[in-house]
Amino acid sequence: MAESTLDEYLSVLNEQQREAVIHEGSPLLILAGAGSGKTRVITTKIAYLIGQKNVNPYSILSVTFTKKAANEMRERAVRMEPLAEKAQIRTFHSFGSWFLRKYCDEAGVEQSFTVYDDDDMAILVRKAVPALSQKEAKLAAHQIALAKDYCLTPKDDLAIVASEFDLPDIYAKYEARLRSTGNVDFGDLIMMPVTVMEECPQIAAQIHTRFEVIMVDEYQDSNIAQYKLLQKISGVQEGYNNYVCVVGDDDQSIYKFRGAEVQNILTFSQKFPGTQIIRLERNYRSTSEILDAASLVVNKNSDRLGKTLIADRGNGGMPVLAYLPDQNAEVMFASELIRKHVEQGGKYSDWAILYRTNAQSLGFEKDFLHKHIPYVVVGSLKFYEREEIKDALSYLALCANQRDEISFRRIVNKPTRGLGEKTQDKILDSARIVNEDGTVSYKSLLETMNALKPELSKKAAEGADSFIKLYETLDKAFDNSKKLSDFIEKVIKDSALDEYHKESDEIEGTQRLQNLQELINSAVPYECSKEGLVAFLDSINLDRSLELQSEEAQTDSVTLITLHNTKGLEYNKVIITGLEQGVFPRENKVGADLEEERRLFYVGITRAKDELYVTSTGQRVLYGHTQFMSPSIFLNEAEEAFKVVGQKPRAQQMWGYGGYYRKSPGSEIESKWAVGTKLYHDDYGYGAVVSARMNGSDFMIEVQFETGAVKKFLPEYQAKSLQIIK
């Protein structure tokens, strides 16, 4: 990079940003406030290290949490310094995948491993411990994943992972089963590299030598395992002087439910001696009045490093706090603001409505449909969790690894081939190899199935023969295809998955065939090779959520979104709804949990660029009953920063038991089967409650299953067939 060009990039930085970019030597914590330009700083720092300090880009590792963020970081760094293309700019899980493929022998996994998700884990848990019910297996799988987030093995004390059954035994049996397949789960992508570097000092030394510069973005979102991975990569415990720089904001740590540990950033300077802290406090997004409200909120937290945001844009209008009679008035308040803005020449896309839980969007959706206000709901659809997509991916995963038990079980009898669970168990038992050291591995499941055909029933033998011939055909097609997309299209047609799901399309009005076509389209950039297939599966396994389509994101629509999903986003005008005790913050939140709820409010406030509105209702329909509400404790803490409109609820209406809203008598069943409750049905599979209401004298719920089917139940009489998943 020419020095004059680098000077141009450095010249647009403020004093603190520039200080962070040129810092060297000691560990660095960049405490980056909301809207303070942290991405510009970290990408400029990568370019600066390569272009001015002559750091070999091959020795730079920069990790973040989402593929979108990693791609943006890479693109911006490369624009400033083309050699940045050679740096490792990845997600945490992508780095783990790279590490395990490089050191697969030491890790004890197949180089072409696939990554098991939550559902795959639950299936494998039940195969490892057949006595568990499906509900118990799903809970155990969740707790095993949490244990791995803490970097705990079955031999460790798992008390921190609350369990009502023998989790260490289940965890150990699951691990043995998982290791025998040669595959990994998401937790392994972080935990196994830590273990390999602990057990193989020579590999740890190779990593320390390879990565002289380690940078972590969004460090406040890291869990214990990711912190330990950073320690091992950097070699801080071994006395290496690798440069470590983390960027984050303790005030925006809002993902504890995903395993994030705010103490990682709060104690960074203790764990990495000599740390310098640089605060980025100049905010380029919001007006000073909005930032004043944000500061009043977050300053009430005691567990924080502390900083004060300064508005680069100067003053604006005062935020508005609206006390409203009920949720219908809340909806009308929002739609009227939007209507007036559009009538005056504004855009619908200027607006975002934020809420604590997805269920709160229903009233806005109904009203907007009636009033022809265009809107988009963000975060409610997960493409790669759909049945038809998981089926197609399992066919592909078995192409990559013929020892893959989970993929084999999912598709060997779909469409039906007469290969039931007992036959599948027989094939897997025959494929099992007990090694001299007592560990278990698998032979090729297809070769084992072929050898077992004489021992199977006529129907099963015919099914096995058709499945084997299918893969023989696919092997030839794989060799003869240039594009992976062409091969995937053949897999879907030759396996009859398209015909299998076509029927449900016609009956239930789903879009399964279109979804399968979208999967084919997504593979167009990949070549048809073993490496291309593995890279394609990796890209999916490491980023399961479907991003909003670019054309959808560009339409002029109001955004409806949960507060958790807004992090990293910004909107011209923001309405934060439901500021009542029991809604936001959620009921019974105290201590560290209440501080995280307060940080969530802070994140919501700092999404607003020009205008901020906050609503609180005097009563709200919850669990099928109208209930008096009390204003959120956060409003009492920050009310002075707002222009108040409407009448605050009277004291006798406000306070229920313990200061939270009162539940009406007999609401236990409504609470148990509330909208959003996840469950499992023996006939229909996994689903969630999408509607809950009284039907005459009976309480009725509607459940949408992952197949797309919507069914109605009376829980008072049909609860035995419905298993709630915690």
XYZ file of C-alpha atoms in Angstrom:
726
model
C 0.000 0.000 0.000
C 1.308 3.458 -0.855
C 1.975 5.546 2.254
C -0.029 8.475 0.916
C -3.062 6.211 0.487
C -2.700 4.934 4.027
C -2.451 8.517 5.280
C -5.774 9.249 3.594
C -7.456 6.435 5.515
C -5.828 7.482 8.772
C -6.763 11.137 8.272
C -10.515 10.433 8.590
C -10.086 8.815 12.013
C -10.644 10.722 15.228
C -7.915 10.867 17.862
C -9.008 7.746 19.760
C -9.586 5.711 16.590
C -6.145 6.635 15.277
C -4.549 5.775 18.623
C -6.164 2.332 18.476
C -5.020 1.730 14.886
C -1.343 2.571 15.448
C -1.082 0.933 18.886
C 1.460 -1.872 19.121
C 3.288 -3.961 21.692
C 1.069 -4.629 24.697
C -2.362 -6.324 24.561
C -5.092 -3.876 23.577
C -8.758 -3.632 24.582
C -10.677 -1.259 22.314
C -13.801 -0.379 24.293
C -16.003 0.682 21.388
C -19.262 2.420 22.240
C -22.372 2.065 20.069
C -21.996 3.821 16.702
C -18.341 4.684 17.327
C -16.916 3.230 14.090
C -15.289 0.083 15.483
C -15.402 -1.787 12.149
C -13.523 1.072 10.497
C -10.901 0.870 13.250
C -10.322 -2.882 13.114
C -10.204 -3.031 9.302
C -7.901 -0.005 9.101
C -5.689 -1.631 11.724
C -5.354 -4.774 9.590
C -4.415 -2.661 6.559
C -2.038 -0.518 8.658
C -0.192 -3.535 10.061
C 0.351 -4.937 6.559
C 0.973 -1.725 4.622
C 2.949 0.346 7.144
C 4.376 -2.086 9.685
C 5.194 -4.750 7.074
C 3.450 -7.511 9.048
C 3.076 -10.661 6.973
C -0.690 -10.956 6.246
C -0.311 -14.727 6.525
C 0.429 -14.217 10.241
C -2.735 -12.201 10.976
C -5.838 -13.880 12.427
C -8.995 -11.818 12.913
C -12.131 -13.527 14.230
C -15.707 -12.420 14.758
C -19.077 -14.108 15.277
C -21.048 -14.006 12.028
C -20.131 -14.769 8.451
C -21.663 -11.455 7.383
C -19.386 -9.509 9.754
C -16.309 -11.500 8.687
C -17.057 -10.914 4.989
C -17.577 -7.183 5.554
C -14.336 -6.970 7.533
C -12.409 -8.767 4.790
C -13.874 -6.651 1.974
C -13.121 -3.367 3.723
C -9.583 -4.380 4.672
C -8.829 -5.575 1.121
C -10.084 -2.283 -0.342
C -7.461 -0.491 1.742
C -4.719 -3.109 1.347
C -5.070 -5.881 -1.294
C -2.595 -8.103 0.589
C -5.176 -8.356 3.398
C -6.800 -11.054 1.233
C -4.084 -13.396 2.568
C -4.979 -12.756 6.221
C -7.205 -15.198 8.105
C -10.432 -13.238 8.641
C -12.997 -15.743 9.908
C -15.746 -16.520 12.362
C -14.750 -18.357 15.542
C -16.421 -21.542 14.293
C -14.876 -21.232 10.846
C -11.434 -21.005 12.443
C -12.236 -24.099 14.512
C -13.272 -25.943 11.366
C -10.044 -24.904 9.609
C -7.976 -26.026 12.606
C -9.667 -29.432 12.922
C -9.341 -30.188 9.217
C -5.648 -29.256 9.392
C -5.026 -31.363 12.507
C -7.748 -33.968 11.980
C -5.547 -36.920 12.965
C -4.587 -35.385 16.293
C -8.203 -34.376 16.913
C -9.486 -37.839 15.999
C -11.986 -36.689 13.369
C -12.504 -37.252 9.654
C -10.967 -34.523 7.518
C -14.274 -34.377 5.627
C -16.358 -34.176 8.820
C -19.762 -32.518 8.874
C -21.063 -30.406 11.741
C -24.059 -31.648 13.734
C -26.635 -29.055 14.783
C -29.005 -29.118 17.784
C -31.473 -31.547 16.210
C -28.690 -33.881 15.092
C -27.271 -33.835 18.626
C -30.638 -34.778 20.132
C -30.977 -37.721 17.740
C -27.473 -38.958 18.557
C -28.080 -38.572 22.308
C -31.124 -40.814 22.043
C -29.207 -43.390 20.021
C -26.456 -43.351 22.632
C -28.949 -43.575 25.530
C -32.147 -45.232 24.173
C -33.892 -45.051 27.567
C -34.273 -41.271 27.186
C -37.485 -39.847 25.790
C -37.257 -37.424 22.864
C -37.896 -34.525 25.230
C -35.146 -35.688 27.612
C -32.730 -36.238 24.719
C -33.292 -32.712 23.441
C -32.736 -31.277 26.925
C -29.585 -33.377 27.412
C -28.266 -32.264 24.019
C -28.799 -28.622 25.007
C -26.968 -29.154 28.285
C -24.085 -30.948 26.557
C -23.765 -27.994 24.164
C -23.741 -25.637 27.161
C -21.061 -27.761 28.865
C -18.900 -27.434 25.747
C -19.420 -23.658 25.810
C -17.823 -23.801 29.268
C -15.097 -26.127 27.914
C -16.197 -28.930 30.261
C -15.792 -32.658 29.600
C -17.908 -35.509 31.049
C -15.247 -35.937 33.743
C -15.550 -32.335 34.958
C -17.982 -31.001 37.543
C -21.087 -30.197 35.524
C -23.015 -28.568 38.370
C -22.991 -25.256 36.483
C -25.041 -27.014 33.787
C -28.217 -27.742 35.759
C -29.540 -31.229 35.085
C -32.192 -33.446 36.594
C -30.565 -36.626 35.292
C -27.097 -38.200 35.077
C -25.625 -35.752 32.583
C -21.974 -36.913 32.915
C -22.941 -40.463 31.890
C -25.144 -39.275 29.008
C -22.464 -36.813 27.888
C -19.791 -39.566 27.923
C -21.924 -41.972 25.884
C -22.853 -39.221 23.434
C -19.179 -38.288 22.986
C -18.231 -41.906 22.317
C -20.982 -42.170 19.703
C -20.047 -38.848 18.120
C -16.345 -39.694 17.945
C -17.178 -43.009 16.252
C -18.802 -41.133 13.347
C -15.764 -38.950 12.713
C -18.014 -35.862 12.815
C -18.255 -32.939 15.241
C -20.873 -30.666 16.771
C -20.697 -26.881 17.049
C -19.197 -26.995 20.540
C -16.365 -29.198 19.251
C -15.312 -26.505 16.774
C -14.166 -24.363 19.718
C -13.416 -26.907 22.440
C -11.429 -29.473 20.425
C -8.765 -27.009 19.158
C -8.224 -25.985 22.805
C -7.809 -29.640 23.799
C -5.485 -30.427 20.873
C -3.217 -27.479 21.724
C -3.177 -28.469 25.400
C -2.266 -32.083 24.605
C 0.096 -31.361 21.693
C 2.564 -28.576 22.591
C 4.194 -28.857 19.172
C 0.892 -27.960 17.478
C 0.359 -25.091 19.921
C 3.839 -23.843 19.028
C 3.008 -24.025 15.308
C -0.129 -21.932 15.886
C 1.742 -19.375 18.045
C 4.388 -19.041 15.338
C 1.835 -18.867 12.532
C -0.389 -16.178 14.069
C 1.685 -13.296 15.415
C -1.312 -10.952 15.430
C -4.681 -12.040 16.860
C -7.693 -9.725 16.738
C -11.195 -10.452 18.066
C -14.279 -8.413 17.189
C -17.439 -8.293 19.367
C -15.445 -9.739 22.262
C -18.305 -9.076 24.698
C -20.205 -11.902 22.960
C -17.516 -14.555 23.573
C -18.136 -17.562 25.821
C -15.716 -19.349 28.161
C -14.553 -21.815 25.483
C -13.850 -18.971 23.031
C -11.878 -17.115 25.699
C -9.780 -20.247 26.315
C -9.276 -20.615 22.551
C -7.961 -17.032 22.393
C -5.581 -17.820 25.260
C -4.273 -20.933 23.514
C -3.867 -19.265 20.098
C -2.051 -16.267 21.563
C 0.289 -18.335 23.746
C -0.029 -15.840 26.602
C 0.284 -18.660 29.151
C 3.398 -20.015 27.432
C 5.160 -16.654 27.460
C 4.758 -15.777 23.757
C 4.589 -12.093 22.878
C 1.972 -12.365 20.151
C -0.012 -9.167 19.666
C -3.584 -9.506 20.972
C -6.256 -6.897 20.274
C -9.923 -7.322 21.212
C -12.746 -4.961 20.303
C -16.051 -4.883 22.131
C -18.539 -3.085 24.317
C -19.421 -4.414 27.752
C -22.617 -2.320 27.607
C -23.809 -4.345 24.603
C -23.342 -7.834 26.053
C -26.872 -9.228 25.595
C -26.422 -12.870 24.601
C -26.040 -14.688 27.919
C -28.747 -17.136 26.794
C -26.355 -18.194 24.012
C -23.486 -18.665 26.452
C -21.876 -15.206 26.156
C -19.897 -14.257 29.257
C -19.595 -10.511 29.905
C -16.799 -11.175 32.423
C -14.505 -12.045 29.489
C -14.305 -8.392 28.512
C -14.556 -7.019 32.057
C -11.536 -9.073 33.193
C -9.514 -8.957 29.952
C -6.801 -6.711 31.390
C -6.329 -9.152 34.301
C -6.001 -12.190 32.018
C -3.694 -10.408 29.552
C -1.138 -8.492 31.662
C -0.079 -5.051 30.469
C -3.334 -4.389 28.610
C -3.982 -0.845 27.425
C -7.622 0.250 27.201
C -8.647 2.752 24.516
C -12.244 4.026 24.648
C -14.052 4.977 21.445
C -16.686 7.370 22.764
C -17.504 9.565 19.773
C -20.850 8.359 18.399
C -21.585 9.000 14.728
C -25.149 7.638 14.719
C -27.451 9.302 17.243
C -28.267 12.779 18.515
C -27.095 13.936 21.949
C -30.609 13.646 23.441
C -30.864 9.978 22.445
C -27.418 9.286 23.891
C -28.386 11.063 27.127
C -31.276 8.621 27.520
C -28.987 5.672 26.771
C -26.442 6.827 29.343
C -29.066 7.297 32.062
C -30.157 3.699 31.501
C -26.808 1.907 31.363
C -25.184 3.996 34.108
C -27.447 2.191 36.576
C -25.434 -0.998 35.944
C -22.604 -1.605 38.400
C -20.738 -4.316 36.446
C -19.201 -2.229 33.645
C -15.917 -0.593 32.660
C -17.565 2.762 32.002
C -17.534 5.273 29.144
C -19.485 8.345 28.033
C -20.774 8.610 24.469
C -20.455 11.986 22.746
C -22.753 12.792 19.803
C -20.758 13.872 16.760
C -24.035 14.977 15.132
C -24.959 17.366 17.961
C -28.474 18.068 19.206
C -31.829 16.827 17.963
C -35.345 16.291 19.244
C -36.073 14.952 22.716
C -37.025 11.245 22.899
C -40.711 10.606 23.645
C -42.109 8.325 26.366
C -45.753 7.521 25.700
C -47.951 6.095 28.467
C -50.872 4.432 26.699
C -54.050 2.716 27.936
C -53.495 -0.683 26.312
C -51.733 -2.541 23.508
C -54.330 -1.502 20.926
C -53.528 2.126 21.691
C -49.831 1.222 21.433
C -50.380 -0.131 17.909
C -52.430 2.909 16.891
C -49.767 5.243 18.309
C -47.104 3.598 16.154
C -49.147 3.407 12.964
C -50.220 7.053 13.290
C -46.597 8.199 13.636
C -45.691 6.220 10.532
C -48.712 7.449 8.545
C -47.975 11.122 9.240
C -44.310 10.667 8.368
C -45.124 9.073 5.005
C -47.782 11.701 4.206
C -45.072 14.331 4.674
C -42.841 12.603 2.116
C -40.942 10.205 4.376
C -40.301 6.497 3.868
C -41.741 3.475 5.638
C -38.212 2.072 5.832
C -37.220 4.921 8.146
C -39.109 3.125 10.923
C -38.342 0.141 13.114
C -40.564 -1.244 15.867
C -38.620 -3.106 18.544
C -40.002 -5.568 21.092
C -38.728 -7.996 23.717
C -40.418 -11.138 22.332
C -41.653 -12.193 18.886
C -45.212 -12.607 20.141
C -45.501 -8.812 20.496
C -45.401 -8.356 16.719
C -48.869 -9.818 16.137
C -50.863 -6.653 16.885
C -48.676 -4.538 14.618
C -48.851 -7.088 11.814
C -52.652 -7.227 11.895
C -53.010 -3.440 12.004
C -50.441 -2.845 9.267
C -52.155 -5.352 6.989
C -55.484 -3.610 7.529
C -53.983 -0.160 6.900
C -51.802 -1.309 3.976
C -48.590 -0.352 5.749
C -45.794 -2.490 4.242
C -43.650 -4.278 6.811
C -41.066 -7.012 7.159
C -40.586 -9.242 10.206
C -36.890 -9.889 10.815
C -35.473 -13.023 12.373
C -38.489 -15.350 12.305
C -37.386 -17.647 9.476
C -34.493 -20.102 9.533
C -34.035 -21.576 6.109
C -31.569 -24.327 6.926
C -33.763 -25.756 9.678
C -36.554 -26.658 7.251
C -37.221 -30.347 6.780
C -36.689 -30.479 3.033
C -33.391 -28.579 3.251
C -32.042 -30.803 6.026
C -33.001 -33.850 3.938
C -31.061 -32.611 0.913
C -28.063 -31.645 3.042
C -28.032 -35.109 4.630
C -27.817 -36.730 1.174
C -24.849 -34.466 0.438
C -23.203 -35.052 3.820
C -23.288 -38.818 3.237
C -21.509 -38.209 -0.066
C -18.744 -36.447 1.865
C -18.526 -38.982 4.693
C -20.033 -42.474 4.387
C -19.638 -43.008 8.157
C -22.069 -40.196 8.974
C -24.653 -41.894 11.206
C -27.021 -38.940 11.592
C -27.238 -38.185 7.866
C -27.590 -41.890 7.077
C -30.492 -42.329 9.487
C -32.250 -39.196 8.263
C -32.429 -40.125 4.592
C -31.939 -43.881 4.192
C -35.714 -44.343 4.509
C -36.854 -41.039 3.013
C -38.638 -41.569 0.717
C -39.741 -44.872 2.242
C -37.607 -47.862 1.235
C -38.636 -50.415 3.858
C -35.525 -49.638 5.911
C -36.970 -49.040 9.353
C -35.187 -48.240 12.593
C -34.425 -51.883 13.447
C -32.792 -52.438 10.065
C -30.839 -49.211 10.460
C -29.635 -50.339 13.896
C -28.534 -53.669 12.415
C -26.515 -51.914 9.707
C -24.858 -49.563 12.195
C -24.075 -52.371 14.622
C -22.397 -54.310 11.793
C -20.420 -51.218 10.786
C -19.099 -50.608 14.283
C -15.422 -51.330 14.888
C -14.087 -51.602 18.429
C -10.454 -50.529 18.317
C -7.683 -51.910 20.512
C -7.821 -48.836 22.749
C -11.540 -49.378 23.336
C -12.725 -46.544 21.099
C -15.419 -47.142 18.492
C -15.385 -46.169 14.821
C -17.512 -46.999 11.779
C -16.830 -48.616 8.444
C -18.571 -47.253 5.380
C -22.307 -47.583 6.046
C -23.052 -48.139 2.361
C -20.501 -50.949 2.048
C -21.842 -52.521 5.246
C -25.402 -52.295 3.963
C -24.377 -53.983 0.724
C -22.716 -56.846 2.601
C -25.792 -57.315 4.816
C -28.360 -57.541 2.006
C -28.609 -61.385 2.187
C -29.585 -61.119 5.871
C -32.363 -58.590 5.344
C -36.023 -59.184 4.578
C -36.991 -59.094 0.924
C -38.497 -55.623 1.235
C -35.538 -54.238 3.182
C -33.032 -55.877 0.805
C -34.780 -54.269 -2.164
C -34.726 -50.904 -0.384
C -31.049 -51.303 0.484
C -30.248 -52.225 -3.116
C -32.062 -49.149 -4.451
C -30.264 -46.890 -1.951
C -26.851 -48.337 -2.855
C -27.557 -47.994 -6.586
C -28.674 -44.407 -6.001
C -25.277 -43.568 -4.490
C -23.458 -45.424 -7.258
C -25.325 -43.216 -9.725
C -24.550 -40.132 -7.666
C -20.848 -41.039 -7.501
C -20.705 -41.106 -11.304
C -22.658 -37.858 -11.532
C -20.279 -36.258 -9.030
C -17.287 -37.159 -11.179
C -18.953 -35.855 -14.349
C -20.393 -32.600 -12.994
C -18.520 -29.314 -13.261
C -20.737 -27.289 -10.938
C -21.852 -28.415 -7.495
C -25.270 -26.899 -8.176
C -25.810 -29.306 -11.085
C -24.893 -32.231 -8.842
C -27.246 -31.114 -6.059
C -30.082 -30.812 -8.543
C -29.442 -34.407 -9.608
C -29.350 -35.560 -5.965
C -32.755 -34.002 -5.332
C -34.290 -35.527 -8.467
C -32.673 -38.979 -8.319
C -33.455 -39.393 -4.612
C -37.086 -38.388 -5.334
C -36.944 -35.720 -2.636
C -38.690 -33.321 -5.016
C -41.614 -35.717 -5.481
C -41.664 -36.564 -1.764
C -42.097 -32.918 -0.785
C -44.292 -31.949 -3.732
C -47.307 -33.571 -2.082
C -46.981 -31.479 1.068
C -46.615 -28.395 -1.137
C -49.984 -29.125 -2.707
C -51.749 -30.055 0.534
C -50.338 -27.497 2.972
C -49.455 -24.640 0.633
C -45.788 -24.644 1.654
C -42.928 -23.690 -0.677
C -40.682 -26.698 -0.262
C -39.808 -27.141 -3.921
C -38.886 -23.462 -4.179
C -36.737 -23.846 -1.078
C -34.919 -26.810 -2.623
C -34.358 -24.749 -5.757
C -32.928 -21.957 -3.621
C -30.500 -24.464 -2.084
C -29.384 -25.443 -5.594
C -28.904 -21.770 -6.484
C -26.759 -21.177 -3.404
C -24.256 -23.813 -4.606
C -23.564 -22.153 -7.960
C -20.204 -20.606 -6.881
C -18.789 -24.001 -5.811
C -16.988 -26.448 -8.094
C -18.012 -30.081 -8.031
C -15.107 -31.603 -6.100
C -14.589 -33.093 -2.659
C -13.141 -29.775 -1.538
C -16.026 -27.845 -3.086
C -18.632 -30.064 -1.427
C -16.960 -29.778 1.987
C -16.657 -25.993 1.604
C -20.342 -25.742 0.666
C -21.459 -27.839 3.651
C -19.148 -25.816 5.904
C -20.640 -22.542 4.710
C -24.097 -23.804 5.634
C -23.193 -25.493 8.904
C -21.434 -22.366 10.116
C -24.243 -19.980 9.206
C -27.643 -21.662 9.535
C -29.825 -18.597 9.501
C -31.077 -17.331 6.161
C -30.012 -13.721 5.559
C -32.669 -11.335 4.330
C -32.748 -11.324 0.540
C -31.116 -8.152 -0.764
C -34.182 -7.125 -2.743
C -36.366 -7.560 0.350
C -34.037 -5.455 2.444
C -34.277 -2.668 -0.160
C -38.080 -2.483 -0.216
C -39.768 0.440 1.498
C -41.120 -1.337 4.568
C -41.396 -0.842 8.307
C -39.108 -3.235 10.189
C -40.566 -5.360 13.004
C -37.737 -6.874 15.023
C -36.821 -8.174 18.473
C -34.355 -6.158 20.515
C -31.836 -9.018 20.426
C -31.869 -9.032 16.625
C -31.195 -5.278 16.329
C -27.590 -5.382 17.517
C -25.343 -3.918 14.829
C -28.270 -2.289 13.009
C -29.515 1.307 12.879
C -32.734 3.050 11.889
C -33.740 6.685 11.425
C -36.760 6.369 13.735
C -37.198 3.741 16.439
C -40.204 2.770 18.565
C -39.389 0.507 21.537
C -42.586 -1.108 22.806
C -43.773 -2.938 25.900
C -41.786 -1.133 28.614
C -43.671 -2.792 31.473
C -42.586 -4.962 34.379
C -42.888 -8.609 33.403
C -42.602 -7.777 29.696
C -39.401 -5.709 29.614
C -37.651 -6.493 31.837
C -38.939 -10.043 31.921
C -40.476 -11.230 35.156
C -38.263 -12.033 38.164
C -35.051 -10.648 36.645
C -32.620 -9.588 39.367
C -28.885 -9.040 39.787
C -26.771 -9.872 36.721
C -29.887 -10.915 34.766
C -31.517 -7.520 35.362
C -28.300 -5.785 34.287
C -28.383 -7.715 31.008
C -32.015 -6.650 30.447
C -30.897 -3.065 31.054
C -28.093 -3.482 28.492
C -30.711 -4.756 26.056
C -32.697 -1.543 26.526
C -29.475 0.431 25.987
C -28.865 -1.443 22.721
C -32.407 -0.647 21.567
C -32.061 3.054 22.357
C -28.735 3.355 20.533
C -30.207 1.936 17.317
C -32.047 5.256 16.787
C -30.432 7.926 14.624
C -32.951 10.799 14.599
C -36.049 9.969 16.639
C -36.782 7.649 19.560
C -40.162 6.681 21.004
C -40.772 4.375 23.961
C -44.212 3.010 24.882
C -45.662 1.610 28.092
C -49.262 0.401 28.500
C -51.529 0.445 31.534
C -52.997 -2.942 30.685
C -52.173 -5.713 28.258
C -53.747 -9.000 27.192
C -51.445 -11.786 28.394
C -52.236 -15.501 28.487
C -55.732 -14.748 27.194
C -56.616 -12.283 29.973
C -56.454 -8.511 30.357
C -53.975 -7.644 33.105
C -52.945 -4.400 34.777
C -49.325 -3.482 34.064
C -46.772 -1.378 35.900
C -44.204 0.751 34.044
C -40.766 -0.780 33.588
C -38.213 -0.019 36.269
C -36.029 1.301 33.429
C -38.499 4.152 32.855
C -38.271 5.240 36.477
C -34.484 5.343 36.064
C -34.414 7.375 32.844
C -37.724 9.257 32.651
C -36.004 12.650 32.943
C -34.413 12.126 29.511
C -37.829 11.794 27.825
C -40.686 14.059 26.880
C -43.633 12.317 28.533
C -47.025 12.077 26.813
C -50.119 10.324 28.089
C -51.118 9.481 31.642
C -48.987 7.246 33.840
C -51.034 4.375 35.351
C -52.466 5.086 38.808
C -50.633 3.476 41.712
C -53.500 1.125 42.562
C -53.414 -0.224 39.014
C -49.657 -0.479 38.783
C -48.443 -2.843 41.409
C -49.236 -6.509 41.579
C -47.436 -9.186 43.558
C -43.746 -8.302 43.940
C -44.153 -5.221 41.760
C -44.955 -7.218 38.601
C -48.187 -7.433 36.643
C -50.974 -9.469 38.164
C -51.993 -12.691 36.486
C -55.667 -13.445 36.400
C -56.928 -16.432 38.371
C -56.810 -19.703 36.450
C -54.139 -18.550 33.991
C -51.755 -21.454 34.674
C -52.772 -23.355 31.527
C -52.469 -20.164 29.425
C -49.005 -19.569 30.855
C -47.923 -23.138 30.193
C -49.082 -23.110 26.554
C -48.245 -19.494 25.687
C -47.511 -18.385 22.116
C -43.937 -19.323 21.240
C -43.860 -22.456 23.408
C -41.809 -25.124 21.623
C -43.058 -28.696 21.719
C -42.892 -32.146 20.186
C -45.795 -34.305 18.967
C -45.362 -38.026 18.341
C -47.163 -37.846 14.976
C -46.251 -34.379 13.684
C -42.748 -33.810 15.097
C -41.326 -30.491 16.332
C -43.401 -27.333 16.387
C -44.322 -24.161 18.252
C -47.544 -22.584 19.537
C -48.608 -19.808 17.160
C -52.034 -19.049 18.627
C -53.592 -19.525 22.075
C -57.151 -18.520 22.977
C -60.401 -19.526 24.606
C -62.726 -21.498 22.349
C -66.030 -21.367 24.174
C -65.312 -22.838 27.602
C -62.145 -24.646 26.422
C -58.612 -23.324 26.001
C -57.324 -24.040 22.472
C -53.882 -23.735 20.909
C -52.721 -23.817 17.304
C -49.321 -25.374 16.646
C -47.235 -24.926 13.516
C -44.883 -27.864 12.916
C -41.584 -27.802 11.036
C -43.323 -29.707 8.237
C -45.502 -26.624 7.698
C -48.646 -28.263 9.056
C -50.825 -26.262 11.477
C -52.900 -28.300 13.951
C -55.327 -27.364 16.755
C -55.292 -28.961 20.209
C -57.137 -28.693 23.538
C -54.238 -29.022 26.029
C -56.565 -29.774 28.945
C -57.491 -33.042 27.237
C -54.622 -33.717 24.784
C -51.557 -32.755 26.829
C -50.217 -36.327 26.865
C -49.511 -36.216 23.126
C -47.685 -32.874 23.410
C -44.236 -32.671 25.010
C -43.065 -29.156 25.906
C -39.397 -28.535 25.061
C -37.692 -26.233 27.534
